[in-house]
Short mmCIF file of C-alpha atoms in Angstrom, two decimals:
data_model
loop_
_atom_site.label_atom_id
_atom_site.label_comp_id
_atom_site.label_asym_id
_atom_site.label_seq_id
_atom_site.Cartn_x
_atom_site.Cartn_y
_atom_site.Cartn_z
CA UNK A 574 61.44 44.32 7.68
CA UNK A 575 61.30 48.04 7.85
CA UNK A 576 59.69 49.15 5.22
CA UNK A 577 60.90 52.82 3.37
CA UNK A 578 57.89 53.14 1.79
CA UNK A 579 55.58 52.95 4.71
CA UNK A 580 58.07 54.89 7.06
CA UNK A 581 58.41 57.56 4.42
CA UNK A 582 54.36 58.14 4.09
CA UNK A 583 53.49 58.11 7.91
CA UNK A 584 56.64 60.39 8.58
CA UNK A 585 55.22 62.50 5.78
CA UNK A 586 51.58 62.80 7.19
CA UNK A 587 52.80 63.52 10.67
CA UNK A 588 54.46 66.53 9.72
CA UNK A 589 51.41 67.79 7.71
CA UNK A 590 49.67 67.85 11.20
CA UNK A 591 49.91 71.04 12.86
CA UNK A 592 51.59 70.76 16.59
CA UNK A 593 53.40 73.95 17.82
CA UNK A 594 53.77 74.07 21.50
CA UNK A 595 50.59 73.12 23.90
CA UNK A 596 48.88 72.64 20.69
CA UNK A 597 49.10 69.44 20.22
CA UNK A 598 45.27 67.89 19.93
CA UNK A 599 45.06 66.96 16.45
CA UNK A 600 48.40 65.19 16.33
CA UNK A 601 47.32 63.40 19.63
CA UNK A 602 44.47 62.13 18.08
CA UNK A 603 46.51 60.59 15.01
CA UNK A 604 48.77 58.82 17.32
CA UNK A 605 46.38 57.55 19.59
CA UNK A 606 44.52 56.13 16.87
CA UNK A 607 47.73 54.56 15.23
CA UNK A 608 48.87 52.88 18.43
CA UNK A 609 45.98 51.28 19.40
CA UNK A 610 45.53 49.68 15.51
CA UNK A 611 49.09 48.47 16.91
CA UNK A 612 47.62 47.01 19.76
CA UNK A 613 49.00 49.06 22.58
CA UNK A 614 46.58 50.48 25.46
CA UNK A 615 46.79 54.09 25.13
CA UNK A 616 46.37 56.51 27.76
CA UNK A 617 46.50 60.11 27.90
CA UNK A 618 47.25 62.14 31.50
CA UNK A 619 46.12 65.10 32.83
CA UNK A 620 48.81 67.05 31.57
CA UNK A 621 47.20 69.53 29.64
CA UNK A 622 45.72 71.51 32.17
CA UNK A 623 48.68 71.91 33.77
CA UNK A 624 50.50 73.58 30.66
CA UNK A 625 47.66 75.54 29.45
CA UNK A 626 47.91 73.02 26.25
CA UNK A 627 45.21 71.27 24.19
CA UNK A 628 46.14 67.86 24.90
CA UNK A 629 48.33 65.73 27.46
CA UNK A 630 51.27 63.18 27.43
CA UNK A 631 50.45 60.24 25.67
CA UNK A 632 51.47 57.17 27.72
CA UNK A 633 51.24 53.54 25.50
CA UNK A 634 51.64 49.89 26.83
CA UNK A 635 52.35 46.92 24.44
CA UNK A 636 53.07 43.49 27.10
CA UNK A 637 55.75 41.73 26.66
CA UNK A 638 57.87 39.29 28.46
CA UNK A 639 60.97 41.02 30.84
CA UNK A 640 62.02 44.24 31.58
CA UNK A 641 59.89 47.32 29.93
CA UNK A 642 61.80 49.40 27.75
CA UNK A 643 60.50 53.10 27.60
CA UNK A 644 60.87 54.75 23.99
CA UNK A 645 59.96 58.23 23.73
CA UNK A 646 59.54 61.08 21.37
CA UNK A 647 57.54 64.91 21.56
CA UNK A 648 54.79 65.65 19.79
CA UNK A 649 54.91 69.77 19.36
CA UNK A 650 57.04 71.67 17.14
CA UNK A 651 58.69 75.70 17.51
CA UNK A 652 57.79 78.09 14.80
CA UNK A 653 57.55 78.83 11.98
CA UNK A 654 55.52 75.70 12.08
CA UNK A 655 52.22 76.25 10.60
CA UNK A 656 50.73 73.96 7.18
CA UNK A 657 54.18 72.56 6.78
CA UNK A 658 54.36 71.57 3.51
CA UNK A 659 56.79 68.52 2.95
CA UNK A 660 58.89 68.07 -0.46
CA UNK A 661 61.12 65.29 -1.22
CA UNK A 662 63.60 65.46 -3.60
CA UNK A 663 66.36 62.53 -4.37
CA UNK A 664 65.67 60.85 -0.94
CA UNK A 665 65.73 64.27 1.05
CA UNK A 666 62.97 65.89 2.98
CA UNK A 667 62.43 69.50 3.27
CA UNK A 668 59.96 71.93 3.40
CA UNK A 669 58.74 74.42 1.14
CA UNK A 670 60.95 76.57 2.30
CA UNK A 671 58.99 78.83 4.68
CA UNK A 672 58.19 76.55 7.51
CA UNK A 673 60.15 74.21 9.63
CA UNK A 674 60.20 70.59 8.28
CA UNK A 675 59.11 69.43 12.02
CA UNK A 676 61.50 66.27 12.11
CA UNK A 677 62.35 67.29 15.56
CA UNK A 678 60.38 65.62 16.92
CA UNK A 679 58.42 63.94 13.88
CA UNK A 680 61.04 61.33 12.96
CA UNK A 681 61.88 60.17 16.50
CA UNK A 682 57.66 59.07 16.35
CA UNK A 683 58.02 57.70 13.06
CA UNK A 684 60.69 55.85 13.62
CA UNK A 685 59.12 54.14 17.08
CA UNK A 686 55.62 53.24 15.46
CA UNK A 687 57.67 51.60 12.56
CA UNK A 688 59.96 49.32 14.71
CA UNK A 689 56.78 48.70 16.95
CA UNK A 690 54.85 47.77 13.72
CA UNK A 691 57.17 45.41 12.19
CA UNK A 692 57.49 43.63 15.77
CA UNK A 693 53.85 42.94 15.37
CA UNK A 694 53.59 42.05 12.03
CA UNK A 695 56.07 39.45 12.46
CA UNK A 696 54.71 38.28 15.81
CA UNK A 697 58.27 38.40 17.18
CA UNK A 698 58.99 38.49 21.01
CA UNK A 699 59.71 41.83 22.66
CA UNK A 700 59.87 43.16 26.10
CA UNK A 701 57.24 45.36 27.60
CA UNK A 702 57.08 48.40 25.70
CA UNK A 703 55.92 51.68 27.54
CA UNK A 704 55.70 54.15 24.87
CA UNK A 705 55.84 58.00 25.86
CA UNK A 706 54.78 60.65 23.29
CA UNK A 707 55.41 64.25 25.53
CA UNK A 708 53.72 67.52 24.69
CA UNK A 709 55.59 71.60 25.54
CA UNK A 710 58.70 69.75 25.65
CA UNK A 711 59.82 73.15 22.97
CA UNK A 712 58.84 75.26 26.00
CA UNK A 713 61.15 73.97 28.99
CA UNK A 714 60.22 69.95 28.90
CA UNK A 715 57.13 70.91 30.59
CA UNK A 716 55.18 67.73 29.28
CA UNK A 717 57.83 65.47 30.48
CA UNK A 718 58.19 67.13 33.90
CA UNK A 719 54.14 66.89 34.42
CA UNK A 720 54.59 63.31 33.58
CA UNK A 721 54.05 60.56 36.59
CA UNK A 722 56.89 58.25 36.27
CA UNK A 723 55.45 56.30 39.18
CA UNK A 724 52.85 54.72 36.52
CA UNK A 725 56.14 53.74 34.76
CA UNK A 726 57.98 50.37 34.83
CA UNK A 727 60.73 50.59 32.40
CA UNK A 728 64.41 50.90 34.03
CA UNK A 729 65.52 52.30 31.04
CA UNK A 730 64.92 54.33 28.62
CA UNK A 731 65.44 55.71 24.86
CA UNK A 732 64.56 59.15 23.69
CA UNK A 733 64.78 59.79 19.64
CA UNK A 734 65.43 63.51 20.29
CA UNK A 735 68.75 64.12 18.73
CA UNK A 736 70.16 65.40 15.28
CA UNK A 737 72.72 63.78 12.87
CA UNK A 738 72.30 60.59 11.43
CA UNK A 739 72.22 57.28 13.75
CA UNK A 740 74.96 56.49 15.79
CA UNK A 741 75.05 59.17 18.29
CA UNK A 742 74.01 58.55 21.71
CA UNK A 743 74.25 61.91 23.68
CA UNK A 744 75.28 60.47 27.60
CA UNK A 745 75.49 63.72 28.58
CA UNK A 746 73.38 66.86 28.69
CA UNK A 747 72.94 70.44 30.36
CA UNK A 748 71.30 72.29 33.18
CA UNK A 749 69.81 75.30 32.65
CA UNK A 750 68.67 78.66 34.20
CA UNK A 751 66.12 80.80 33.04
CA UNK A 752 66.66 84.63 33.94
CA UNK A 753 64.42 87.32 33.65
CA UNK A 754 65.36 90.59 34.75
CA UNK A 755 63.08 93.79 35.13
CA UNK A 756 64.80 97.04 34.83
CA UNK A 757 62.75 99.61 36.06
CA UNK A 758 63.24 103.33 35.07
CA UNK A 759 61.29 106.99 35.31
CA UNK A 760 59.19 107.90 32.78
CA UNK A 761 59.61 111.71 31.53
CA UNK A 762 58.51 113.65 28.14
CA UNK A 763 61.67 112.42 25.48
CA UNK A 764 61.01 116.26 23.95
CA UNK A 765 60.42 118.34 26.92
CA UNK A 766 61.96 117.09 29.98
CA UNK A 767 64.04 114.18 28.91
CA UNK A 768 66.32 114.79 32.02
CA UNK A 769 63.69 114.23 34.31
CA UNK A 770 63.57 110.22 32.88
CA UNK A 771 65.76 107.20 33.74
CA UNK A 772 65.85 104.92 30.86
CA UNK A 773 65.48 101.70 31.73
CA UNK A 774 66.38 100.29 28.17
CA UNK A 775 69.78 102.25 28.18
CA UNK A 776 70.44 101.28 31.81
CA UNK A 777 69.67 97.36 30.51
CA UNK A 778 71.73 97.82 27.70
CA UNK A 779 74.81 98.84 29.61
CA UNK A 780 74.18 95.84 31.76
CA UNK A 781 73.86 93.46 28.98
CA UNK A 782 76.70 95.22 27.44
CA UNK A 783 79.18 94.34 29.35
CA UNK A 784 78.06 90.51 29.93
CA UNK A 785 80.08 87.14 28.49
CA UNK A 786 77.83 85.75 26.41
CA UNK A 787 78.04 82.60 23.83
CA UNK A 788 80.63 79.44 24.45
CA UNK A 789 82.08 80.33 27.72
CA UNK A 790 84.18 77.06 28.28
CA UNK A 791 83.60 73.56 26.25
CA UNK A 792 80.67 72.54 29.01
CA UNK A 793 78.82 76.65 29.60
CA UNK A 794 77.23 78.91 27.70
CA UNK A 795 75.07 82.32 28.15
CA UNK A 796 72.40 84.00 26.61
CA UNK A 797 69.95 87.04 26.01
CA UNK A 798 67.63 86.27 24.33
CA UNK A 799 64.98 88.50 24.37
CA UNK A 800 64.23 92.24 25.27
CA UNK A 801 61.14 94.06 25.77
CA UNK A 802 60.49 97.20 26.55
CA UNK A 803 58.85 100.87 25.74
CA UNK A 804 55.73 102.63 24.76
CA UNK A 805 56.31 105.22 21.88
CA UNK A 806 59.62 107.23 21.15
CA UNK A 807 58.20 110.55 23.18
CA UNK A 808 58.56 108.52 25.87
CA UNK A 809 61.82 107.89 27.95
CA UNK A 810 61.03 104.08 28.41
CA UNK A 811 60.70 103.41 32.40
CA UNK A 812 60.47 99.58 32.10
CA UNK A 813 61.81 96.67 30.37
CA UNK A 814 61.85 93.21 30.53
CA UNK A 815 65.90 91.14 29.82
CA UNK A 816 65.25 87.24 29.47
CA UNK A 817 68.34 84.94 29.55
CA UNK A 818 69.75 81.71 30.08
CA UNK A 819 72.80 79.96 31.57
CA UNK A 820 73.56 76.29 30.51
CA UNK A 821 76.42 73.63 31.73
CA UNK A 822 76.96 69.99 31.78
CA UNK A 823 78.05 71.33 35.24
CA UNK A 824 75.63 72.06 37.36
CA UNK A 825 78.32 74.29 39.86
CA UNK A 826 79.26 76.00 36.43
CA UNK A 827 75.73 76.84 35.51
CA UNK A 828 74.66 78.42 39.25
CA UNK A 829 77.80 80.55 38.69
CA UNK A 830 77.33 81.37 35.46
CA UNK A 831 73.35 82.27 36.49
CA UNK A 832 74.82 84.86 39.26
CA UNK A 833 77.79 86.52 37.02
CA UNK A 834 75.02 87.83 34.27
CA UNK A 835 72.62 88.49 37.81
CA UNK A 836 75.34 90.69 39.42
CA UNK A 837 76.77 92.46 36.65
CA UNK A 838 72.79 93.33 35.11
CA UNK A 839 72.39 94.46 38.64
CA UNK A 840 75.57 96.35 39.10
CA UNK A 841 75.07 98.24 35.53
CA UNK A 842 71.76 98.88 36.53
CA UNK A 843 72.04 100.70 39.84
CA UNK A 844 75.36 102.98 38.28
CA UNK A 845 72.23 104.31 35.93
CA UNK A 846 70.45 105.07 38.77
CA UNK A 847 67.77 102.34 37.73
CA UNK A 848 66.23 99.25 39.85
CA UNK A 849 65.77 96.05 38.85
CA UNK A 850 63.92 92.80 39.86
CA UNK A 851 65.37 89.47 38.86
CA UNK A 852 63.95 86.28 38.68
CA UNK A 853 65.66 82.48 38.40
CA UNK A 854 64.16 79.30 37.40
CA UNK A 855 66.01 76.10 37.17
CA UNK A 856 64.23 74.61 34.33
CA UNK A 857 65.90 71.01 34.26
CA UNK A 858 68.82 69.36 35.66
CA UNK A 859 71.94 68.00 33.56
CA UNK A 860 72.86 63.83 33.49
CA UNK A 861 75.42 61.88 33.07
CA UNK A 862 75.19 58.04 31.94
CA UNK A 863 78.64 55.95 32.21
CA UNK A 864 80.07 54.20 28.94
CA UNK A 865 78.65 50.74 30.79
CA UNK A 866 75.70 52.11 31.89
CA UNK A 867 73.22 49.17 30.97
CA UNK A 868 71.39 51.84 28.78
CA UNK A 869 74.13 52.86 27.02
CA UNK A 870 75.39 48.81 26.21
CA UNK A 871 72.07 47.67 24.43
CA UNK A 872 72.52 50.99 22.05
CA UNK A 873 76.01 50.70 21.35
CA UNK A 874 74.85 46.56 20.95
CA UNK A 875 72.15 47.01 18.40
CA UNK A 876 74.44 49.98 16.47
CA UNK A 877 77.11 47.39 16.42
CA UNK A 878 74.74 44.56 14.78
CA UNK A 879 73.44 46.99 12.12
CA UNK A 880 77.09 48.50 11.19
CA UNK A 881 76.86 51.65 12.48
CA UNK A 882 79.54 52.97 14.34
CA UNK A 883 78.36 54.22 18.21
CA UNK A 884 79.10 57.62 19.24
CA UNK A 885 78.97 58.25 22.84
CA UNK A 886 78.99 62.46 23.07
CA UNK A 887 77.22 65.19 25.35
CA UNK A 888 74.85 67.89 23.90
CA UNK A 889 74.67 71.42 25.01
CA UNK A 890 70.62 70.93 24.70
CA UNK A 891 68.19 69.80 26.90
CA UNK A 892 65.85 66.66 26.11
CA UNK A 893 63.49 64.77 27.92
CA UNK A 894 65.98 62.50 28.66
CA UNK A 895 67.13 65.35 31.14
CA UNK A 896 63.57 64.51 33.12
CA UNK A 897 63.68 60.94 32.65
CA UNK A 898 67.18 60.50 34.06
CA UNK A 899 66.60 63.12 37.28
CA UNK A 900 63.22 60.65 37.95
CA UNK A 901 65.27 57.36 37.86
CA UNK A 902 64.66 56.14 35.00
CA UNK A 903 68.34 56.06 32.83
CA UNK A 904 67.78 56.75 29.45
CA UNK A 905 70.08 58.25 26.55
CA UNK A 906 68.98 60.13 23.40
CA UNK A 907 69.26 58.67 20.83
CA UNK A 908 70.02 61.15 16.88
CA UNK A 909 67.27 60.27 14.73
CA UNK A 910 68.02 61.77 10.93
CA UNK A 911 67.30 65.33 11.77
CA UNK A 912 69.41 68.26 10.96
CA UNK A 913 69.30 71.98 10.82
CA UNK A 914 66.30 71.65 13.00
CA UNK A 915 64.46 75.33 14.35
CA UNK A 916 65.07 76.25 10.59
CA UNK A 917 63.38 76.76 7.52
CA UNK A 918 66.55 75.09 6.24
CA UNK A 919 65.60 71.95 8.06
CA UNK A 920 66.24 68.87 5.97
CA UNK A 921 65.86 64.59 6.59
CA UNK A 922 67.44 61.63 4.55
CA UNK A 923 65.16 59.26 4.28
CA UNK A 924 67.71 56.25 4.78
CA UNK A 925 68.68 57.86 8.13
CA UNK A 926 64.95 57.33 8.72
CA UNK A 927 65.09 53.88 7.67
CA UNK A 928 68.05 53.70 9.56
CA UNK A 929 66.28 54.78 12.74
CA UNK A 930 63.48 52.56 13.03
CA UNK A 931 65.91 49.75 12.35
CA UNK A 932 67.95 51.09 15.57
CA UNK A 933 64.69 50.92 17.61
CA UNK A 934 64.06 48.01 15.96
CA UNK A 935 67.04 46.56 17.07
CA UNK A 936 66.78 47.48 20.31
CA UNK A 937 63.97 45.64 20.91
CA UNK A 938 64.57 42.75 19.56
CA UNK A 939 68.33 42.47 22.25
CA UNK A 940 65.88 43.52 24.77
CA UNK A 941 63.93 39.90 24.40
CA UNK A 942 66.58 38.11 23.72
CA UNK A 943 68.93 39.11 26.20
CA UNK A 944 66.98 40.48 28.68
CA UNK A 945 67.93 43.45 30.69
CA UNK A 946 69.49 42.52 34.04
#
């Protein structure tokens, strides 16, 4: 049985662990250690160099009999992140109020080493597990996309990377496009010869100004995010630096989306008599699993057996199901308990915990006993 208890305390302690992005050693250390006291070979790759990180994937085996399933989960954790501080008040978990609670991705882990724990404790049968614990995956899924999926043998896959309480199974999920554009001005003297300048932050602003941005249909949206630019106000600024994004469950949508903000920065630009530079990175590519998808069966199966009603939706977020599903391997999202995550505000019931590692749990278990073909 799962037990709340246990599954409260090791959710607890990982989130006391500091792991923002490419930080990740000491919480790599913790897991390693906990996964090979539940007798999986533990392995970690090369990863880390390639990120500039501490630490790389961690990649666990435990045999079985059948098909592998692949359960997965990140390690690192966005900002404010820093000595979380964990407080739990009438079955909630929260923070102290000034960091993230770090149940994304903290309570996808949990709830995999509890299922995993339980199936050894009661010596049941299982299928191969292949256990996948990513690092950077805050910072464009870099972990997963180092990862090499030809040392994998699951044909399927589940990734506890999504909010709201179990039942949803996200099928569907975004491109995206990075943008950064470099507007580049003449400097002058703001006091003395101001008219000798081309500001490059007014000529960017004019650009950006007349942009769509947000919810641009039910599958796009667009985004500035971040501006930077200028040295001192005596200065007419003659660079700055526009990063964006575009994001569909369309990948036609997104490309177009990714050249509307290009042209009209561009067009803006020039009129101010300014250049610019752009640059376009593709940072993952969307998915789409069918209703009968053999991944998306056992996790509507196992909801079914436990009571809880399946919800089949798409996600305007990327996961590391996004990399998993572009290198073969199908494998849906599952919500773990987390909510308000990338927020101070962040907050976790423990039963949707519970609830969790029972999902996994259940997974499993139809994985031995059906088998996967």
């Amino acid at each position: 049985m799962v037990s709340r208890e246990r599954l409260a305390e090791s959710f607890l302690e990982l989130v006391r662990i500091d792991s923002l992005s490419r930080q990740e050693r000491d919480i790599a250390d913790n897991l390693k250690s906990r996964l090979r006291e539940l007798g999986c070979t533990v392995e970690e790759d090369q990863t880390a160099r390639a990120v500039n990180g501490n630490a790389g994937n961690l990649i666990a085996r435990l045999p079985g009999e059948g098909q592998a399933i692949l359960l997965g989960a990140h390690m690192d954790t966005v900002e404010p992140g820093r000595r979380v501080r964990p407080r739990v008040r009438d079955g909630v978990v929260t923070s102290a109020g000034d960091t993230i609670l770090g149940g994304d991705d903290k309570a996808g882990i949990a709830a995999i080493l509890e299922a995993v724990r339980v199936i050894k404790a009661g010596g049941e049968a299982h299928p191969p597990l292949e256990i996948v614990f990513t690092v950077a995956e805050e910072v464009g899924l870099l972990g997963a996309k180092h990862l090499e999926f030809g040392r994998l043998q699951s044909r399927m896959g589940f990734i506890l990377d999504s909010e709201g309480p179990p039942g949803q199974v996200i099928v569907r999920g975004p491109s995206q496009d990075r943008l950064v554009a470099t507007v580049i001005g003449r400097a002058a003297h703001a006091g003395i010869c101001p008219e000798e300048g081309i500001n490059a932050i007014q000529a960017a602003a004019r650009g950006i100004a007349g942009l769509r941005l947000g919810r641009i249909d039910p599958e796009t949206t667009a985004n500035i995010g971040v501006i930077r630019g200028g040295q001192a106000t005596n200065i007419v600024p003659d660079r700055v630096t526009v990063e964006g994004e575009s994001r569909s469950l369309d990948d036609a949508k997104r490309a177009a989306m990714t050249q509307e903000i290009l042209q009209g920065l561009e067009t803006a630009v020039r009129e101010s008599g300014a250049e610019i530079q752009t640059e376009v990175e593709t940072l993952y590519e969307s998915f789409r699993l069918p209703p009968d998808a053999p991944v998306v069966t056992l996790a509507r199966r196992a909801m079914e057996r436990l009571g809880i009603t399946p919800r089949l939706e798409q996600s305007g977020g990327g996961s590391d199901a996004n990399v998993f599903n572009a290198s073969g391997i199908p494998t849906a999202n599952l919500s773990c308990g987390m909510q308000r995550v990338h927020s101070t505000a962040e907050f976790l019931r423990l039963d949707d915990l519970v609830a969790s590692a029972r999902l996994v749990l259940e997974i499993i278990r139809l994985g031995a006993a059906k088998g996967l073909d």
